Coordinates of N, CA and C in Angstrom, one line a residue:
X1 N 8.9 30.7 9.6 CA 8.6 29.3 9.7 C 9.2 28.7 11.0
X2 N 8.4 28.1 11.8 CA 9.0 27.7 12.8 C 10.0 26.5 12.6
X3 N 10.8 26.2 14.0 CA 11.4 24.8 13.6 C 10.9 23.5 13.7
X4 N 9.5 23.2 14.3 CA 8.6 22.1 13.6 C 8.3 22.0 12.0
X5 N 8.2 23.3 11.8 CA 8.1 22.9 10.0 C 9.2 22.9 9.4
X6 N 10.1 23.9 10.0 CA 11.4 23.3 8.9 C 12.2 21.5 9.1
X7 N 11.9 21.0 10.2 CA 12.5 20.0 11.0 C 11.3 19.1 9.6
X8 N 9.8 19.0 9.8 CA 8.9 18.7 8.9 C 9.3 18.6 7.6
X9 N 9.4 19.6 6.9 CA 10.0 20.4 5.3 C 11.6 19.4 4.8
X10 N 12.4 19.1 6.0 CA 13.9 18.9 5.5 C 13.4 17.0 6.1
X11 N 12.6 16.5 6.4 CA 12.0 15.1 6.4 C 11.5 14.7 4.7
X12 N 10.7 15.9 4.6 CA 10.0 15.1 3.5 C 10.8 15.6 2.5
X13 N 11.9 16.1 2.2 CA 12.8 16.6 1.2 C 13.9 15.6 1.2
X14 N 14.3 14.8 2.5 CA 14.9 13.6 2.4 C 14.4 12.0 1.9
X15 N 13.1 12.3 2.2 CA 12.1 11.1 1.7 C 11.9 10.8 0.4
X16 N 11.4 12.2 0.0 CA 11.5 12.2 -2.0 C 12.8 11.7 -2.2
X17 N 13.9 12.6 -1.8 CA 14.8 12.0 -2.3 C 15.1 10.7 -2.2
X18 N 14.9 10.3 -1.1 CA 15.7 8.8 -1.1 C 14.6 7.6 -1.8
X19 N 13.1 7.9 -2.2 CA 12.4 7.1 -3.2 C 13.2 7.3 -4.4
X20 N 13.6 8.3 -5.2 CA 13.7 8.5 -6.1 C 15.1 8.0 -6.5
X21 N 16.1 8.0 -5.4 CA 17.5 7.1 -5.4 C 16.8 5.5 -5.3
X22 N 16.0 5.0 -4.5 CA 15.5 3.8 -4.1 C 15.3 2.9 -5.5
X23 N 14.3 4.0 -6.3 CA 14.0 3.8 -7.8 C 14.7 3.4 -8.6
X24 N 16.1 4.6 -8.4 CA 16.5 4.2 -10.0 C 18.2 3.3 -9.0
X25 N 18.8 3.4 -7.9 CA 19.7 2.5 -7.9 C 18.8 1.2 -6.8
X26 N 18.0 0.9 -6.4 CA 17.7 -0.3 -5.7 C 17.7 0.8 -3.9
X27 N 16.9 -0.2 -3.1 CA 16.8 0.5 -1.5 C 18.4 -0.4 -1.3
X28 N 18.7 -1.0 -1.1 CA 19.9 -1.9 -0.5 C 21.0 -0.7 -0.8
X29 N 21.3 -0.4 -2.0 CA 22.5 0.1 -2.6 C 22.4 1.8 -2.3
X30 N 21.4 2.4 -1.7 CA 21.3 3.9 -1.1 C 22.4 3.9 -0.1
X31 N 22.7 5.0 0.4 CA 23.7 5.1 0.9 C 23.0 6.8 1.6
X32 N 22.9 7.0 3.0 CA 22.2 8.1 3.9 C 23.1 9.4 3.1
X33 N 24.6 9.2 2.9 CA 25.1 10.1 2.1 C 24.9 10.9 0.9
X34 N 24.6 9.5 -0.1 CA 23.9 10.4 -1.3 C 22.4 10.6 -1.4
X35 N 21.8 10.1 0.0 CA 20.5 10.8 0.2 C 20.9 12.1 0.3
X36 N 21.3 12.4 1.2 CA 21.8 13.9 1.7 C 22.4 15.0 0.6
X37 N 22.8 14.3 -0.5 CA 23.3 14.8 -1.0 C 22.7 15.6 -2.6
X38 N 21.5 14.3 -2.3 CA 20.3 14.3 -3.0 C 19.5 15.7 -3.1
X39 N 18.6 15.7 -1.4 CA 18.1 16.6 -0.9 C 18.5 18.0 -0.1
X40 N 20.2 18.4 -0.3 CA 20.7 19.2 -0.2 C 20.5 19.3 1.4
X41 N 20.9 18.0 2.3 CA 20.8 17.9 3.4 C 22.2 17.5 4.2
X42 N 22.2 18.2 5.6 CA 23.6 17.6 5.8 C 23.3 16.5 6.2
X43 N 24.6 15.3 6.0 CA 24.4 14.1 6.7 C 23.7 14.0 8.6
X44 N 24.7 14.6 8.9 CA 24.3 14.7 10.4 C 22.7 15.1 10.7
X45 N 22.1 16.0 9.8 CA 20.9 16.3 9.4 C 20.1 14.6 9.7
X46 N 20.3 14.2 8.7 CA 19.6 12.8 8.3 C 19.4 11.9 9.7
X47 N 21.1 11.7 10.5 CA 20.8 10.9 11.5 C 19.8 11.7 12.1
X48 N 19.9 13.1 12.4 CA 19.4 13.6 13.6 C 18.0 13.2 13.2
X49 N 17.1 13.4 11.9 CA 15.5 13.1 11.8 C 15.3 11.6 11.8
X50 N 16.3 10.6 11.0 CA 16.0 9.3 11.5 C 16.9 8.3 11.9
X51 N 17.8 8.7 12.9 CA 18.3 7.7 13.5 C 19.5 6.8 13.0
X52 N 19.4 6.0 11.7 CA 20.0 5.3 10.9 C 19.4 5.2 9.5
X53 N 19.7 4.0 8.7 CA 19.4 4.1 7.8 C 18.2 3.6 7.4
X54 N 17.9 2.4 8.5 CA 17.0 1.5 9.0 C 15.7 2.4 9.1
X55 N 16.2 3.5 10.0 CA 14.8 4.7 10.2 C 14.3 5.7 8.9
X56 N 15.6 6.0 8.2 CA 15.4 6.5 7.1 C 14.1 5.6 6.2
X57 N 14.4 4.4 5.9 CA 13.9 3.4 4.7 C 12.3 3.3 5.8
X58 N 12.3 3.3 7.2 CA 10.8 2.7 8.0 C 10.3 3.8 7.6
X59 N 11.0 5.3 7.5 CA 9.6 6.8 7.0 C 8.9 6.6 5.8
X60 N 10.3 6.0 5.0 CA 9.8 5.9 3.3 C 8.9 5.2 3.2
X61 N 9.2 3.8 4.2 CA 7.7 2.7 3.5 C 6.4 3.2 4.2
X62 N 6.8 3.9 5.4 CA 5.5 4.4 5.6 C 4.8 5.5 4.8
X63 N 5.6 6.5 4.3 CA 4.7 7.4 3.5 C 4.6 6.9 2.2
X64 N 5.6 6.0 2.0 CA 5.0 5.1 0.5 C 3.9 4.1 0.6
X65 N 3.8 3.5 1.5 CA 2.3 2.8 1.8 C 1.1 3.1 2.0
X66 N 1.5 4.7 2.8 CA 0.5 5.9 2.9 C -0.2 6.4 2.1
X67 N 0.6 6.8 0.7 CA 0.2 6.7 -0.4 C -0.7 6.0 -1.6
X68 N -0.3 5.0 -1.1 CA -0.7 3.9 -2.3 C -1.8 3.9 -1.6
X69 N -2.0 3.8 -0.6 CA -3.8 3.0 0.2 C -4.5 4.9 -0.1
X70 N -4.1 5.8 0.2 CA -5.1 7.1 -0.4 C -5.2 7.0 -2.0
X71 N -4.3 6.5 -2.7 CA -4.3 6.6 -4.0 C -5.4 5.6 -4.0
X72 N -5.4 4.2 -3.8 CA -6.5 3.4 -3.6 C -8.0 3.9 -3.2
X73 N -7.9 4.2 -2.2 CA -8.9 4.8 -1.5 C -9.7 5.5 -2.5
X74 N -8.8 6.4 -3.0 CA -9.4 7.8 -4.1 C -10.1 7.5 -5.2
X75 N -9.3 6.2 -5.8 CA -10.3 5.6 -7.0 C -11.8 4.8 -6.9
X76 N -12.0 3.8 -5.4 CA -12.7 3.2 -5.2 C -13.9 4.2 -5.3
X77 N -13.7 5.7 -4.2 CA -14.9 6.6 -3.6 C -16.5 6.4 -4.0
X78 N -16.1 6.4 -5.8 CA -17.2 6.9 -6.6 C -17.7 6.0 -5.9
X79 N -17.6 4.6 -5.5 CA -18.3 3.4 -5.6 C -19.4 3.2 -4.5
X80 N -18.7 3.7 -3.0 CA -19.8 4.2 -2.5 C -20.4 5.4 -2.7
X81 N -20.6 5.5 -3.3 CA -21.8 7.0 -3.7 C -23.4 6.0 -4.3
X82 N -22.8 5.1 -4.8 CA -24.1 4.4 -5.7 C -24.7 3.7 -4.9
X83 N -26.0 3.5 -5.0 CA -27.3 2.8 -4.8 C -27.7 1.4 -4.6
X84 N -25.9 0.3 -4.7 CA -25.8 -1.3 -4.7 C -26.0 -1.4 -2.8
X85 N -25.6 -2.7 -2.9 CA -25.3 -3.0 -1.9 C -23.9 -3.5 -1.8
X86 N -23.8 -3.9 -0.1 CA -22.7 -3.8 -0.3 C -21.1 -4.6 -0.5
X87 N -22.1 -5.4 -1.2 CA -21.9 -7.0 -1.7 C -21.4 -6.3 -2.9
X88 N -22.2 -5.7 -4.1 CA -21.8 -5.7 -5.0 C -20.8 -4.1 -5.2
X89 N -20.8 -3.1 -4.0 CA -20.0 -2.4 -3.8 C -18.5 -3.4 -4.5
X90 N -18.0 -4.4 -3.2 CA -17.1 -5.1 -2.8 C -17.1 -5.7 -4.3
X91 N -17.6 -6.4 -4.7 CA -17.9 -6.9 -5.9 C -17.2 -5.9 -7.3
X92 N -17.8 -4.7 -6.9 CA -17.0 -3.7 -8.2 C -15.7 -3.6 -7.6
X93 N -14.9 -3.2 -6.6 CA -13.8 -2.7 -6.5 C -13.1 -3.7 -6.3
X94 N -12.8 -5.1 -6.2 CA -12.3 -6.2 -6.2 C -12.2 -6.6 -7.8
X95 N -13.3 -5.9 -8.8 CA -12.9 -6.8 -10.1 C -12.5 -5.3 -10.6
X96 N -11.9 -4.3 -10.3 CA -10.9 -3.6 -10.8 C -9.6 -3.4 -10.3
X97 N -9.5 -4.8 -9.7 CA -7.5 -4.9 -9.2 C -6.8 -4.9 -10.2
X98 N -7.3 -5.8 -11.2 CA -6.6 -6.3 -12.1 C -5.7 -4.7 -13.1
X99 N -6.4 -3.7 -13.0 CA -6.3 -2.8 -13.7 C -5.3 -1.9 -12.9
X100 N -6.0 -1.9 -11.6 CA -4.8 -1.4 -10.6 C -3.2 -2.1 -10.8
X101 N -3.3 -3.3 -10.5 CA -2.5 -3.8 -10.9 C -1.2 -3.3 -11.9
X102 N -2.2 -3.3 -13.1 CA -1.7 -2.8 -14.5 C -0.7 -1.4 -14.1
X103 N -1.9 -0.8 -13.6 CA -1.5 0.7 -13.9 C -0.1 0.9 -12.5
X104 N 0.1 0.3 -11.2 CA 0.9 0.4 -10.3 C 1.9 -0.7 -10.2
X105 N 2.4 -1.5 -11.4 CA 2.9 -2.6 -11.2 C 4.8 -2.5 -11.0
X106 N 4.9 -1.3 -11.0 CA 6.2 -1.0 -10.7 C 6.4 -0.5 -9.6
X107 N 5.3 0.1 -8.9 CA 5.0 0.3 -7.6 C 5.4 -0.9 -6.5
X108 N 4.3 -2.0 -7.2 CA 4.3 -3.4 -6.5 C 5.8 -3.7 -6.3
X109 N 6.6 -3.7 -7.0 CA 7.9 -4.4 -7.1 C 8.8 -3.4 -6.3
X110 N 8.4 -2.0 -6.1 CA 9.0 -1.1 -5.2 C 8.9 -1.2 -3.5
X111 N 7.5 -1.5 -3.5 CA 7.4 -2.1 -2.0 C 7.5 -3.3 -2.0
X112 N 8.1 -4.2 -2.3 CA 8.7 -5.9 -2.6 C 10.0 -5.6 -1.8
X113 N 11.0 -4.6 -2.3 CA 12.2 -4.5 -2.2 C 12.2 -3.8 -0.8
X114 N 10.9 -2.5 -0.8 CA 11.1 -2.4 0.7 C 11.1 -3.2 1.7
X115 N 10.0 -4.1 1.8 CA 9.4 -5.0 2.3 C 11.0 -6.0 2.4
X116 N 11.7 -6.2 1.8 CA 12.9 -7.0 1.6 C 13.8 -6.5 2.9
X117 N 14.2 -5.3 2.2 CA 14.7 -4.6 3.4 C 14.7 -4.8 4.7
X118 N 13.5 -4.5 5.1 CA 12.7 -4.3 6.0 C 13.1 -6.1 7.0
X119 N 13.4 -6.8 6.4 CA 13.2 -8.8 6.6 C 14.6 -8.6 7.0
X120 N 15.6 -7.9 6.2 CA 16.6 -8.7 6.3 C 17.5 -7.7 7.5
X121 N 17.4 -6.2 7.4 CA 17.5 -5.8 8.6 C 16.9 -5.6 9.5
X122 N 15.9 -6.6 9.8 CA 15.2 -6.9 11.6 C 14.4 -5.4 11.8
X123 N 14.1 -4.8 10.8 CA 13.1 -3.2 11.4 C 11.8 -4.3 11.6
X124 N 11.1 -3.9 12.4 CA 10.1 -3.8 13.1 C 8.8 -2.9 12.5
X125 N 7.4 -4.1 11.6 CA 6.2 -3.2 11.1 C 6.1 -2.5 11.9
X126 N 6.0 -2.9 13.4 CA 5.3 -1.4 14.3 C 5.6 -0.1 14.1
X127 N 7.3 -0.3 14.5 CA 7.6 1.4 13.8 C 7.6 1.6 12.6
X128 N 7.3 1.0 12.1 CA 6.2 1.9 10.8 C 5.1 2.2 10.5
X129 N 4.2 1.2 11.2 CA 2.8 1.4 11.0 C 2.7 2.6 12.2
X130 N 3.5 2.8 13.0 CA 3.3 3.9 13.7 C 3.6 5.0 13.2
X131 N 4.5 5.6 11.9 CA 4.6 6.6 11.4 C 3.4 6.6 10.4
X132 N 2.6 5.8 10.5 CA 1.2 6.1 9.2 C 0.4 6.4 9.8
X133 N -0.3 7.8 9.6 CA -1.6 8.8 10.0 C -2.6 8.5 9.8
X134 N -3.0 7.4 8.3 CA -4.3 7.6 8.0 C -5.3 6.7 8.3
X135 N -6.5 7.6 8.7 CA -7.4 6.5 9.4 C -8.1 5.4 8.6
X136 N -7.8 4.4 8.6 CA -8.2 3.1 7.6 C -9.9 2.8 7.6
X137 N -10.4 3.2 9.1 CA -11.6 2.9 9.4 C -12.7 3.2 8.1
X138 N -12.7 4.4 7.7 CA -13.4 5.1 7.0 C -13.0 4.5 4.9
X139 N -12.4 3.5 5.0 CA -11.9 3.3 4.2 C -12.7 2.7 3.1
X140 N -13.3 2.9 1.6 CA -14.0 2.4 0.9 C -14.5 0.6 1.3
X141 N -13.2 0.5 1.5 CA -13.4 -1.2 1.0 C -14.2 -1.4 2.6
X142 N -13.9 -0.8 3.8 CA -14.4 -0.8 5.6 C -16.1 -0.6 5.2
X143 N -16.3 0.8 4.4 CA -17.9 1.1 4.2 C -18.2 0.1 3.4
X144 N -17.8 -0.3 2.8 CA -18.8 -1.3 1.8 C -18.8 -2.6 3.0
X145 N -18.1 -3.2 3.1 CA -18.5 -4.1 4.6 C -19.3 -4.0 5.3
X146 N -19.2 -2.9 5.8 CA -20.2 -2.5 6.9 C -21.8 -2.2 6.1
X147 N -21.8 -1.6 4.7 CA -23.0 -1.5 4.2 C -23.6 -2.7 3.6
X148 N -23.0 -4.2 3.6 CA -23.1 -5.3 3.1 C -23.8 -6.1 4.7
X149 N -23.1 -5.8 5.5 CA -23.6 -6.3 7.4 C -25.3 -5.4 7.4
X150 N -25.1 -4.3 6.9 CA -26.7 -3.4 7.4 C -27.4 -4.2 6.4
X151 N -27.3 -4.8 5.3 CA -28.2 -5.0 4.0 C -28.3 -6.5 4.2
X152 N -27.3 -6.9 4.6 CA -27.8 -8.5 5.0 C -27.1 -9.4 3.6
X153 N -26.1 -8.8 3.1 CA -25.6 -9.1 2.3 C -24.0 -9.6 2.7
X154 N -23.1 -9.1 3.6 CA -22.2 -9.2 3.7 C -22.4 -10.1 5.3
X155 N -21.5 -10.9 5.4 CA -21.5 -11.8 6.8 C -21.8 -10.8 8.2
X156 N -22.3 -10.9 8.6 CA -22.3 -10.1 10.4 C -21.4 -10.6 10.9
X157 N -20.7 -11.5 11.1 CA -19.6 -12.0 12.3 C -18.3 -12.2 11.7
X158 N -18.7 -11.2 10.2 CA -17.4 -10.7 10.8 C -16.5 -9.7 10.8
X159 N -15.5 -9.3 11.2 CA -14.6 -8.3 11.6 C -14.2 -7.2 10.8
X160 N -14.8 -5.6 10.7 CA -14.6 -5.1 9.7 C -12.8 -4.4 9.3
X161 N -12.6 -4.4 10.4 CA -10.8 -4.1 10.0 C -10.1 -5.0 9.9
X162 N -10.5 -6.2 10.5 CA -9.6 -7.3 10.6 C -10.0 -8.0 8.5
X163 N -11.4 -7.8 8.4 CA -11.3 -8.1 6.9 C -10.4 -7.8 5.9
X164 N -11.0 -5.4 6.1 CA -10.1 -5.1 5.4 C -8.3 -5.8 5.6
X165 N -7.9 -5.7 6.7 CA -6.3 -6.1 6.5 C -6.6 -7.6 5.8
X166 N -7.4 -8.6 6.1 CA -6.9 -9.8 5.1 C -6.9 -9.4 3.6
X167 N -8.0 -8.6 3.8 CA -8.3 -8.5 1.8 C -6.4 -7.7 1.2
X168 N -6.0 -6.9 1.9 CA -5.3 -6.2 1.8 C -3.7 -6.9 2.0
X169 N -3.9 -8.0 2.9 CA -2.7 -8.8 3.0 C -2.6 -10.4 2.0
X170 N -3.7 -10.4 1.5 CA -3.8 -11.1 0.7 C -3.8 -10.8 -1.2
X171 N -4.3 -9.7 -1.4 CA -4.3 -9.6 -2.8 C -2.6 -8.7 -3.0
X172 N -2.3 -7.6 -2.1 CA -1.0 -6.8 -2.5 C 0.2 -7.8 -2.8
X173 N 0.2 -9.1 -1.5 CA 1.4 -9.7 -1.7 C 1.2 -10.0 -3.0
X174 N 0.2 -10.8 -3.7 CA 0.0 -11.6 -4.2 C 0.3 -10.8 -6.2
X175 N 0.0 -9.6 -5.9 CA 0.6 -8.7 -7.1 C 1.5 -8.2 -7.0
X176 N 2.6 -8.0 -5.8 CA 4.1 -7.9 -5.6 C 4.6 -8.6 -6.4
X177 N 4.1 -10.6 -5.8 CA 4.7 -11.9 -7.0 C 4.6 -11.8 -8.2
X178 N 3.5 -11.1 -8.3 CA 3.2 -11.7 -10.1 C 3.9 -10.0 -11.0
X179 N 4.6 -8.9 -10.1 CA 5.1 -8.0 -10.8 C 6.5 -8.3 -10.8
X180 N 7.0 -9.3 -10.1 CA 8.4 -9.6 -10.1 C 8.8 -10.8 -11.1
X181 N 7.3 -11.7 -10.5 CA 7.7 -12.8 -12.0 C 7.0 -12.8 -13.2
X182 N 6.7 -11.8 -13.8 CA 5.6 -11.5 -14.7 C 6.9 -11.4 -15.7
X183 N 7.0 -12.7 -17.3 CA 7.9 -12.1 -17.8 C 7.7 -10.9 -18.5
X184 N 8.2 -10.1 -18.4 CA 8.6 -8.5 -19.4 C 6.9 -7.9 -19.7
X185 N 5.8 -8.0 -19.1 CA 5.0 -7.2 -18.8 C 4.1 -8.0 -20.3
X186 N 4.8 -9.2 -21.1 CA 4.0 -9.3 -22.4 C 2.6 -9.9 -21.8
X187 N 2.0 -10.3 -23.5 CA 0.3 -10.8 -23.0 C 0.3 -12.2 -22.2
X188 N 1.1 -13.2 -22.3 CA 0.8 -14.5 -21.7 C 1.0 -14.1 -20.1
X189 N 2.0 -13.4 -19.8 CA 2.1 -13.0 -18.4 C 1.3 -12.2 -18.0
X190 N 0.2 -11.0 -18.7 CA -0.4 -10.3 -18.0 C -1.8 -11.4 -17.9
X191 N -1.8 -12.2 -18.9 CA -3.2 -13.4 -19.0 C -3.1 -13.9 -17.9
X192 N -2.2 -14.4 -17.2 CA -1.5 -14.9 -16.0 C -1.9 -14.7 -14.9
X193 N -1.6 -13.3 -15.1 CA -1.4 -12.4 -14.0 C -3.1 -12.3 -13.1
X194 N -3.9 -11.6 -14.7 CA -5.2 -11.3 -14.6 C -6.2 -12.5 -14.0
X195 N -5.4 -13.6 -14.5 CA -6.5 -14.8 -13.9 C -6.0 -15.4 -12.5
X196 N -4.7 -15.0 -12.0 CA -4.8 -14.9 -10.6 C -5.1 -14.5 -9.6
X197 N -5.3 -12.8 -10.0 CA -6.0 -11.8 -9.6 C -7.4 -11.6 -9.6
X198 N -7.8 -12.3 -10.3 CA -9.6 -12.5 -10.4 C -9.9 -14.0 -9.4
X199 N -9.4 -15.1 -9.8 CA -9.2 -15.8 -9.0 C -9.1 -15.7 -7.1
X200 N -8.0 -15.0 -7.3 CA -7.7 -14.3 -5.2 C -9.4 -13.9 -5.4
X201 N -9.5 -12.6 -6.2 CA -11.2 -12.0 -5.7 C -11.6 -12.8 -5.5
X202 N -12.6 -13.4 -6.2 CA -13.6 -14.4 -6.2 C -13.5 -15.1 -5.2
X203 N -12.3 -16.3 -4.1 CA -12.1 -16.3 -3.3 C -12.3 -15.3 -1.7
X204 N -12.2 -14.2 -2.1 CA -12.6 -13.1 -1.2 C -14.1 -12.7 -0.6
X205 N -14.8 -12.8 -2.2 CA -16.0 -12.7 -2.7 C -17.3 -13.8 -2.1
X206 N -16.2 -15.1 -1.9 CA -17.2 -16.1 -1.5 C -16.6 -16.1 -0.1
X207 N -16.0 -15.8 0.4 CA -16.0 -15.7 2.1 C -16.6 -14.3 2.5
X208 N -16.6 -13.5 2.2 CA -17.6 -12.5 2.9 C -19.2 -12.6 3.0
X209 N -19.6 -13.0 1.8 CA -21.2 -13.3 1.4 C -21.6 -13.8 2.4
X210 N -23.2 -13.4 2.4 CA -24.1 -14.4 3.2 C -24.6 -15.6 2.1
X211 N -24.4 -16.6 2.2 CA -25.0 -17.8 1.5 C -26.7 -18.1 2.1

């Protein structure tokens, strides 16, 4: 094994670890030592791959963001494969947030706390979105845009990445809020939840169309 991959190998052996501390005691209350300690890493180790702690937590949210948008990505797929347009592509994978939702809502409240982090010690999205690989272009929610512009169904003017990031900066925050103030996961809060979530779509829904 060379030492790009062991340098590689003892990164992502620090990363699990420190979600899995992140989880169960909070990102604030981690400590690079009982990462290390976690991952059977030396401390010195840790600075050397990120710098501080600050660098530590910018790898995490990037390979935890990384995550969640392939994890996303992977469920939408089937949807371009079918024969709609791409109006109602956009139309099916916007009215299954709610479920996403459901199913990742502890997730939501994990990148909340990152994202917290992230505000209060001055790290910088760049260097993070610079540790993220994956090409967004090709991205379900990107093809159905673009297949809605060729069909005459989705607006021409406008922007297919710059959409995706609104669609994406607009509904995630917006299920971060309702996974932190959602009381205790019961039915009036998920009724709540579901009808603000359908609501954001629909709003989505009627700014991309062609009228």
């Amino acid at each position: 094994m060379s030492q790009t991959d062991i340098r590689d190998n003892n990164k992502q052996l620090a990363i699990e670890a420190a979600l899995s501390l992140f989880r169960e005691k909070g990102v604030e209350a981690t400590t690079l030592a009982e990462v290390a300690a976690a991952s059977g890493l030396a401390s010195r180790s840790l600075y050397r791959y990120f710098g501080d702690r600050e660098g530590l937590v910018s790898a995490v949210a990037a390979r935890y963001w990384s995550y969640m948008l392939e994890t996303v990505d992977e469920i939408y797929r089937f949807v371009t494969e079918e024969e709609v347009t791409g109006y109602e592509m956009l139309k099916k994978m916007t009215g299954s947030f709610y479920e996403i939702y459901i199913q990742r809502r502890g997730s939501m409240v994990m990148l909340l706390e990152i994202e917290a982090f992230i505000i209060r010690h001055n790290v910088k999205y760049s260097d993070i979105t610079s540790l993220m690989t994956a090409d967004r272009s090709n991205s379900p929610f990107a093809y159905a845009l673009r297949r809605g512009q060729e069909d005459g169904t989705i607006r021409s003017d406008l922007d297919v990445s710059c959409t995706c990031l609104l669609i994406r900066n607009l509904v995630l925050p917006l299920m971060q809020r309702l996974a932190c103030t959602e009381s205790g996961g019961g039915p009036s809060g998920r009724e709540l939840a579901k009808s603000h979530i359908e609501a954001c779509c629909a709003m989505l829904l009627d700014y991309v169309r062609v009228r």
